[in-house]
Short mmCIF file of C-alpha atoms and ligand atoms in Angstrom, two decimals:
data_model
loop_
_atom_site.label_atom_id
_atom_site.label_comp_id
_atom_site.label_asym_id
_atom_site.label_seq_id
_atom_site.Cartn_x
_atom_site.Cartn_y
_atom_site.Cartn_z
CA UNK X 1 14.85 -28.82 14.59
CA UNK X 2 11.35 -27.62 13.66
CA UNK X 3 10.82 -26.19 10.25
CA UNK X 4 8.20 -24.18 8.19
CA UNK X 5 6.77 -27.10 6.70
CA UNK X 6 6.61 -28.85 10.50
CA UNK X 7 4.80 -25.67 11.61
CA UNK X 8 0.79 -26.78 12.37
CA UNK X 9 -2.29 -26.00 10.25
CA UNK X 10 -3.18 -22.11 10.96
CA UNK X 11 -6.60 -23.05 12.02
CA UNK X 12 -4.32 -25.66 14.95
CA UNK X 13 -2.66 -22.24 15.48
CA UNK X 14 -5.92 -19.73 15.60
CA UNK X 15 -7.50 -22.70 18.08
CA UNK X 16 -4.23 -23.31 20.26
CA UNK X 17 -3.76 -19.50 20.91
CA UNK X 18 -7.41 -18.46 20.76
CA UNK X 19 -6.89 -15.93 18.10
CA UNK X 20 -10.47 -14.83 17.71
CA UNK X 21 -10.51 -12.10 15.27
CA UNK X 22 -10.98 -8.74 16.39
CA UNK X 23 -13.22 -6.38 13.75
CA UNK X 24 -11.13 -3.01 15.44
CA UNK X 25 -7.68 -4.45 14.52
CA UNK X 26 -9.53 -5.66 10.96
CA UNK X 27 -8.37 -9.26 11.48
CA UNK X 28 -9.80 -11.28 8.52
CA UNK X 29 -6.97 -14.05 8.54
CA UNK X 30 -6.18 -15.94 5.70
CA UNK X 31 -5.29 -19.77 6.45
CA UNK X 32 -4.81 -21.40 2.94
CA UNK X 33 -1.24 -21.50 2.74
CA UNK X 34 -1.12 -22.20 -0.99
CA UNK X 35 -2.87 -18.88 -1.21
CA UNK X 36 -0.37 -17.16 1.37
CA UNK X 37 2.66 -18.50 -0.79
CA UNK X 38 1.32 -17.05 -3.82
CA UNK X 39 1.25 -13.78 -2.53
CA UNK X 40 4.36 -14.20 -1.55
CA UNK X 41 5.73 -15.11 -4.54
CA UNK X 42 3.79 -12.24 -6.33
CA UNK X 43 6.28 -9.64 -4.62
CA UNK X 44 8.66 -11.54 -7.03
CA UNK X 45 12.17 -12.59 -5.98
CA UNK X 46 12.85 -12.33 -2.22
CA UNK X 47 16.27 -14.01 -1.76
CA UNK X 48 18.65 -11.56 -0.49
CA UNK X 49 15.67 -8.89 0.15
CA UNK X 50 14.70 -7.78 3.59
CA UNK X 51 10.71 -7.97 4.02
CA UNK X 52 8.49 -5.63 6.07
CA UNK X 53 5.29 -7.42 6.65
CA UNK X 54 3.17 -5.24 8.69
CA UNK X 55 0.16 -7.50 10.50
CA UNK X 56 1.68 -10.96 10.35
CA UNK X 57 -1.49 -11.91 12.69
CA UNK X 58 -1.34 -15.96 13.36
CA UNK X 59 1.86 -15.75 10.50
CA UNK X 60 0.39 -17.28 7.44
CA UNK X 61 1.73 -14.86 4.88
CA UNK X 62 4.69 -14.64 7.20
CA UNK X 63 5.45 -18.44 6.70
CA UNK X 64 4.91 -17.87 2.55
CA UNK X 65 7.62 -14.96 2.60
CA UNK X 66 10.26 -16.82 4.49
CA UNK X 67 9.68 -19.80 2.38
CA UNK X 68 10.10 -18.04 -0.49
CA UNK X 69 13.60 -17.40 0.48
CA UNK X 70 13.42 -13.75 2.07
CA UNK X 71 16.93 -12.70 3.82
CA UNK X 72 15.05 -11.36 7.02
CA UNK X 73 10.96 -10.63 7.61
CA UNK X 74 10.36 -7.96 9.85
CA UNK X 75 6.59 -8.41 10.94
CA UNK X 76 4.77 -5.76 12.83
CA UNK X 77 1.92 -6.73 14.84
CA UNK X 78 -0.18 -4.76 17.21
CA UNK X 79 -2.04 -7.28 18.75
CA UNK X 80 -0.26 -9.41 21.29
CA UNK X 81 -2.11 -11.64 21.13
CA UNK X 82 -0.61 -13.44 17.70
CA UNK X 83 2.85 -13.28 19.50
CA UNK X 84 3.14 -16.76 20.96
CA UNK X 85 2.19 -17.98 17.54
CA UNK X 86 4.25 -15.62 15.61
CA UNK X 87 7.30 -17.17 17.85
CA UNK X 88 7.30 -20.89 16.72
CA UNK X 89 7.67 -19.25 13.17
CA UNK X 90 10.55 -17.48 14.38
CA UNK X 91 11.86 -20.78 16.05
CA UNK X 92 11.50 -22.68 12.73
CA UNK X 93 14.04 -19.79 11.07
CA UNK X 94 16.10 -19.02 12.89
CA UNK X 95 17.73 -15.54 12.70
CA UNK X 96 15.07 -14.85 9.80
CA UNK X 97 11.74 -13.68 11.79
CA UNK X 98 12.28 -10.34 13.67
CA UNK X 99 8.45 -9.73 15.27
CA UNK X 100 8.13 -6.01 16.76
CA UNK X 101 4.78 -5.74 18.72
CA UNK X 102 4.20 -2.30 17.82
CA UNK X 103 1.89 -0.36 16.00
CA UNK X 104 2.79 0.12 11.81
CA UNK X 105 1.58 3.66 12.47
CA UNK X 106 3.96 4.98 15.04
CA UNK X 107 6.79 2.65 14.43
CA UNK X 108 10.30 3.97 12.78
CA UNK X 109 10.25 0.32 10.84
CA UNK X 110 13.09 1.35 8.42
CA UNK X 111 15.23 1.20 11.66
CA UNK X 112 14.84 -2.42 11.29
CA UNK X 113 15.71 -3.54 8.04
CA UNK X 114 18.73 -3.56 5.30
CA UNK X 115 18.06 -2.62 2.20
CA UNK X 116 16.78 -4.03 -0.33
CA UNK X 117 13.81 -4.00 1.16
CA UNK X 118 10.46 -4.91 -0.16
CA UNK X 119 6.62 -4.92 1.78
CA UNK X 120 4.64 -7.26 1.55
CA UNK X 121 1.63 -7.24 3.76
CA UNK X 122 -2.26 -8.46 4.22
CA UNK X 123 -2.91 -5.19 5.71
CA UNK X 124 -5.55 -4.46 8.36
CA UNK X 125 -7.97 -2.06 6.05
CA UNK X 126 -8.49 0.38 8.60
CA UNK X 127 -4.63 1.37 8.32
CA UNK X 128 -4.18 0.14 5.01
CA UNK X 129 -4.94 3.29 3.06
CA UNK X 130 -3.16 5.59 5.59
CA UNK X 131 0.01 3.45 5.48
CA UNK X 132 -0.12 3.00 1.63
CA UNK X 133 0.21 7.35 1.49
CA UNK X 134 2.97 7.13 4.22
CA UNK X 135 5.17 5.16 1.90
CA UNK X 136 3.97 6.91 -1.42
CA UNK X 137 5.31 10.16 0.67
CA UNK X 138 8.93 9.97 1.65
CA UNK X 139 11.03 12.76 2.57
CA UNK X 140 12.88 11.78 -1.08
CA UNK X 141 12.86 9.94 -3.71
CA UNK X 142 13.55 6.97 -4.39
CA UNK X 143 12.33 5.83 -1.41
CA UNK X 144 14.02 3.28 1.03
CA UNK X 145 11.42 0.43 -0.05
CA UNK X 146 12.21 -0.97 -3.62
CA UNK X 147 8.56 -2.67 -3.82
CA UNK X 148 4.72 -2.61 -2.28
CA UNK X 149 3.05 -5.64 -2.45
CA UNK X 150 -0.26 -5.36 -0.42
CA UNK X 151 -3.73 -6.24 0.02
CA UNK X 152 -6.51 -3.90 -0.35
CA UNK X 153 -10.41 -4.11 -0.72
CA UNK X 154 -10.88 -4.47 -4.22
CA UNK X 155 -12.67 -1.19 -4.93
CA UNK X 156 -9.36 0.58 -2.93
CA UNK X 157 -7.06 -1.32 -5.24
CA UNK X 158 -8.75 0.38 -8.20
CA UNK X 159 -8.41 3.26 -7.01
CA UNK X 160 -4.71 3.03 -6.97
CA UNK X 161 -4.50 1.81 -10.69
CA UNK X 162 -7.01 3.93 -12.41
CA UNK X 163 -6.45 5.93 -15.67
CA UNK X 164 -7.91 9.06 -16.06
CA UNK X 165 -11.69 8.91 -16.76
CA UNK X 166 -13.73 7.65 -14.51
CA UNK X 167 -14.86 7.43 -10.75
CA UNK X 168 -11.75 5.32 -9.69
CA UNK X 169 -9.36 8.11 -10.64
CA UNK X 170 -8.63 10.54 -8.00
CA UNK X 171 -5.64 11.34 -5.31
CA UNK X 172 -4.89 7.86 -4.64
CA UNK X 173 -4.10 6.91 -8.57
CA UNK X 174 -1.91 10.32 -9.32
CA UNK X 175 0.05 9.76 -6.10
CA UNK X 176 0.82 5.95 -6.88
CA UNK X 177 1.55 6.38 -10.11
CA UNK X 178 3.69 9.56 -10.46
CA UNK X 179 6.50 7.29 -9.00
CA UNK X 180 5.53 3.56 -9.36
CA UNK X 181 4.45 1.15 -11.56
CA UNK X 182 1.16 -0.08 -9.69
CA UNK X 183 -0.97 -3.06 -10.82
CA UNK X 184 -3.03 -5.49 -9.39
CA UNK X 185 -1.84 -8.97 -9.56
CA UNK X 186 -4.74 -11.18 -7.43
CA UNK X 187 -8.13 -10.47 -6.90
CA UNK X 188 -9.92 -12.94 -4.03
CA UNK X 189 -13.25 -13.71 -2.99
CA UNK X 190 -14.49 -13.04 0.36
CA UNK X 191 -14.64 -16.86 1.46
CA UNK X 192 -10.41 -16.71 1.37
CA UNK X 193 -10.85 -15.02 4.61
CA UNK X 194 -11.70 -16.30 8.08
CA UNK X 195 -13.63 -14.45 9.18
CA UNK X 196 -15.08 -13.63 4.92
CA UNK X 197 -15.11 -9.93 4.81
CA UNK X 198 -18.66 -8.43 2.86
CA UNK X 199 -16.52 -7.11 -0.24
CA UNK X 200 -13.62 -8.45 -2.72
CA UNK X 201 -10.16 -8.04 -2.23
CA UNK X 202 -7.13 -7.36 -4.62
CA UNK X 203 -3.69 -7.37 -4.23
CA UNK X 204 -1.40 -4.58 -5.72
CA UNK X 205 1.88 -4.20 -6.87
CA UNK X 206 4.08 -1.21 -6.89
CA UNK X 207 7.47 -0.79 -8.09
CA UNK X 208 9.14 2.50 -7.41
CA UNK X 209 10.29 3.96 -10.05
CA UNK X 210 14.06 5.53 -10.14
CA UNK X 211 12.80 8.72 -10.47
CA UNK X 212 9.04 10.11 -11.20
CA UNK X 213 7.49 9.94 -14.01
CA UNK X 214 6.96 13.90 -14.91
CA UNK X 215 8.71 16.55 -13.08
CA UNK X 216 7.12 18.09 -10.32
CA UNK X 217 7.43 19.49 -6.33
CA UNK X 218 5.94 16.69 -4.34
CA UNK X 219 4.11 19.56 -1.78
CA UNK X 220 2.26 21.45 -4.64
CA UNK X 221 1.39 18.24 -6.97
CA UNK X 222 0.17 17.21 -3.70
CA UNK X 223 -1.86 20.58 -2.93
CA UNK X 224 -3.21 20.62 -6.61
CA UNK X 225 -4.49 17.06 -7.08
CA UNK X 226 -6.32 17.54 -3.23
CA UNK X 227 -8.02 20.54 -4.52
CA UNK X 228 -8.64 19.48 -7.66
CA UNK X 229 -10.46 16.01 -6.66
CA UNK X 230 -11.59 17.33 -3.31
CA UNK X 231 -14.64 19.41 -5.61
CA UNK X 232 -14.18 16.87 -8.72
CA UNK X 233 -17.47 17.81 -10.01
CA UNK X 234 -16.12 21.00 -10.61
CA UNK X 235 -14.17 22.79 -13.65
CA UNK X 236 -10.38 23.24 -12.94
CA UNK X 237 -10.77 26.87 -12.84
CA UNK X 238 -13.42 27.02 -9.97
CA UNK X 239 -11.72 23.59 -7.90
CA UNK X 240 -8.52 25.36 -8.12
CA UNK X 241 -9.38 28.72 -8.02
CA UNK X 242 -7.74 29.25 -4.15
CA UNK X 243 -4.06 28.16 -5.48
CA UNK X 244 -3.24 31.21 -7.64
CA UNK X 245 -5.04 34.52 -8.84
CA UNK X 246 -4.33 34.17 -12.09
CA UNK X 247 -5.22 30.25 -12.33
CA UNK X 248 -7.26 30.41 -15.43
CA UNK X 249 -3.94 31.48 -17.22
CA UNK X 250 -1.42 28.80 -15.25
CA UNK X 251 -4.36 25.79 -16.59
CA UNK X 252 -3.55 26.79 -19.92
CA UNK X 253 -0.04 27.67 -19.95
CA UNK X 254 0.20 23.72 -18.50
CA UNK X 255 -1.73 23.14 -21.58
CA UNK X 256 -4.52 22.15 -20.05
CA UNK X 257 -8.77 23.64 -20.51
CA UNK X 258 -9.94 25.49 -17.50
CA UNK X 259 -13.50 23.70 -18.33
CA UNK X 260 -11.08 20.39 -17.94
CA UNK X 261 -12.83 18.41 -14.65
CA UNK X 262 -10.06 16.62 -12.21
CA UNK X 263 -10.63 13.19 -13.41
CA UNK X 264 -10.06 13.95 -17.38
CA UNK X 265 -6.46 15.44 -16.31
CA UNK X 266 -3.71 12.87 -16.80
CA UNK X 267 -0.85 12.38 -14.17
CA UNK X 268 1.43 14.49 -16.81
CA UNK X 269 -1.32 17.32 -16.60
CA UNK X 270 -1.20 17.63 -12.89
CA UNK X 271 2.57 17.66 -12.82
CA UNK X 272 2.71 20.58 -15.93
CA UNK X 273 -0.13 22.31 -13.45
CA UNK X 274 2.15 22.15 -10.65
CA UNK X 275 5.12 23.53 -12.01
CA UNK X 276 3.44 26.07 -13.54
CA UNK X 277 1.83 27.16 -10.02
CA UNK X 278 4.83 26.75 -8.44
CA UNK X 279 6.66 29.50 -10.93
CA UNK X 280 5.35 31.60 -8.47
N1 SAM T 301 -1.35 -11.30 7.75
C1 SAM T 301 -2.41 -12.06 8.42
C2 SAM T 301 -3.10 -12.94 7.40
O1 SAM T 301 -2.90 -12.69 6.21
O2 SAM T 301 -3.84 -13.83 7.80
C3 SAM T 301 -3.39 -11.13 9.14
C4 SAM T 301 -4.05 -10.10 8.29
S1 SAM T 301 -5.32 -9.19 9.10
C5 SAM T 301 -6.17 -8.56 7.68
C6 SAM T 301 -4.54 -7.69 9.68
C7 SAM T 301 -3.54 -7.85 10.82
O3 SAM T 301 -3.00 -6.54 11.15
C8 SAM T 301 -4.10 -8.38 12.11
O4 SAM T 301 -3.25 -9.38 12.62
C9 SAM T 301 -4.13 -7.17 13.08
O5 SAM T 301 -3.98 -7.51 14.43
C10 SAM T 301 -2.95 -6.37 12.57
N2 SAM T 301 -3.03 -4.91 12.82
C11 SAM T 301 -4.14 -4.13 12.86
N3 SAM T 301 -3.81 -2.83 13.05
C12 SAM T 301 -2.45 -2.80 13.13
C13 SAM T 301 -1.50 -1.75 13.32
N4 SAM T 301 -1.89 -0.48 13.46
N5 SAM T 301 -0.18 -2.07 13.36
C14 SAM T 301 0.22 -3.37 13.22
N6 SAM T 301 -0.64 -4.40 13.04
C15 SAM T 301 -1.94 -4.12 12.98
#
């Protein structure tokens, strides 16, 4: 019976199935499985966890998270491409690999798995920010996922683990970290990829928290961090001027300065300014 370790070198596989990579589906592959099992293993414990790996492409991370010992990896690819490959993983686990050729955007995925479930996932970065919101925005809370662990360019993954105070900080951080724990745990060069991509890349953790951090409605911490970053050069009082007549007074009474910019307002800030706006 043919096993993970049995399964050829990726670049056998890329060659055998002539998986050229495609810039529009962002394929930058990586084929060091050493590197693929320490990503893996960087989602921490996966026995008895059901994985969502969304791009498995020729299945090199896909290999590392069933040999880590997931229960089940659900891998959603859009390109078919990667499927003949993706099925000799599947036929080296059997029962373990579920591949949906579907794209992560318009897929119900949650239909597919048993919780727990973590993600884990070398995304494609033209989807990769979009999907990363998606999941930081379910109906409620705590969300069906217990952990994110995904790759990003290394300038997005800052962006998701800033502290107030600089450029990085913005919609991205405050939504993360509200409800997780984000941090990045691997930064790699462009030459891990084939083919190299021009920038860095990081992978980040998130683990969602029980409950958030500060209270808050999701909608209007939502509405007040987009227009408070969408003019971040501006004071709170003129950014946010469109949420409430009186905003001047709601900045305060959330103990806050009106002169205050965006990007010196903590994630507790925001959440005071929210419930304050949403007093009504
Ligand atoms: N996981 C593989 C690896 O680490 O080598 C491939 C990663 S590559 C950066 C991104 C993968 O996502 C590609 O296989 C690409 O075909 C796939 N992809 C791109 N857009 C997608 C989408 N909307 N839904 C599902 N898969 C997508």
């Amino acid at each position: 019976m043919a096993t993970i370790d049995g399964l050829p070198p990726l670049r056998a596989v890329i060659a055998a199935h002539g998986l050229t990579a495609r810039k529009a589906l962002g394929q930058n592959f990586l084929l060091d499985l050493n590197l693929t099992a320490k990503i893996a293993r960087s989602a921490g414990d996966l026995r008895g966890t059901d994985v969502l790996e969304v791009g498995p492409g020729p299945g090199g991370l896909t290999r590392g998270l069933l040999a880590e010992g997931a229960r089940r990896v659900v891998a959603v690819e859009k390109d078919a491409r990667c499927l003949p490959a993706l099925a000799e993983v599947a036929a080296a686990c059997p029962g373990r690999l579920e591949v949906l050729h579907a794209d992560a955007l318009e897929l119900d995925w949650a239909a597919h798995l048993t919780p727990p479930i973590k993600v884990v996932a070398n995304l494609p970065y033209n989807v990769g920010t979009e999907l990363l919101v998606r999941w930081l925005t379910p109906q409620s809370w705590p969300p069906v996922w217990a952990s994110l662990t995904l790759m990003f360019q290394r300038e997005v993954a800052e962006r998701i683990v800033a502290a107030p105070g600089g450029k990085a900080y913005g919609r991205l951080a405050v939504l993360a970290q509200w409800r997780c724990d984000a941090r990045i745990v691997m930064s790699l060069p462009p030459e891990a990829f084939t083919p190299a991509p021009k920038v860095r890349s990081a992978v980040v953790h998130l683990d969602a928290l029980p409950q958030p951090r500060f209270e808050a409605d999701p909608k209007v911490l939502q509405r007040v961090v987009a227009a408070g970053f969408n003019q971040r050069r501006k004071m709170l009082r003129a950014a946010l001027k469109g949420l409430a007549p009186d905003i001047e007074a709601r900045i305060v009474a959330a103990g806050l300065k009106p002169t205050d910019r965006a990007e010196q307002v903590p994630i507790e800030g925001f959440c005071a300014l929210a419930r304050q706006i949403a007093a009504g």
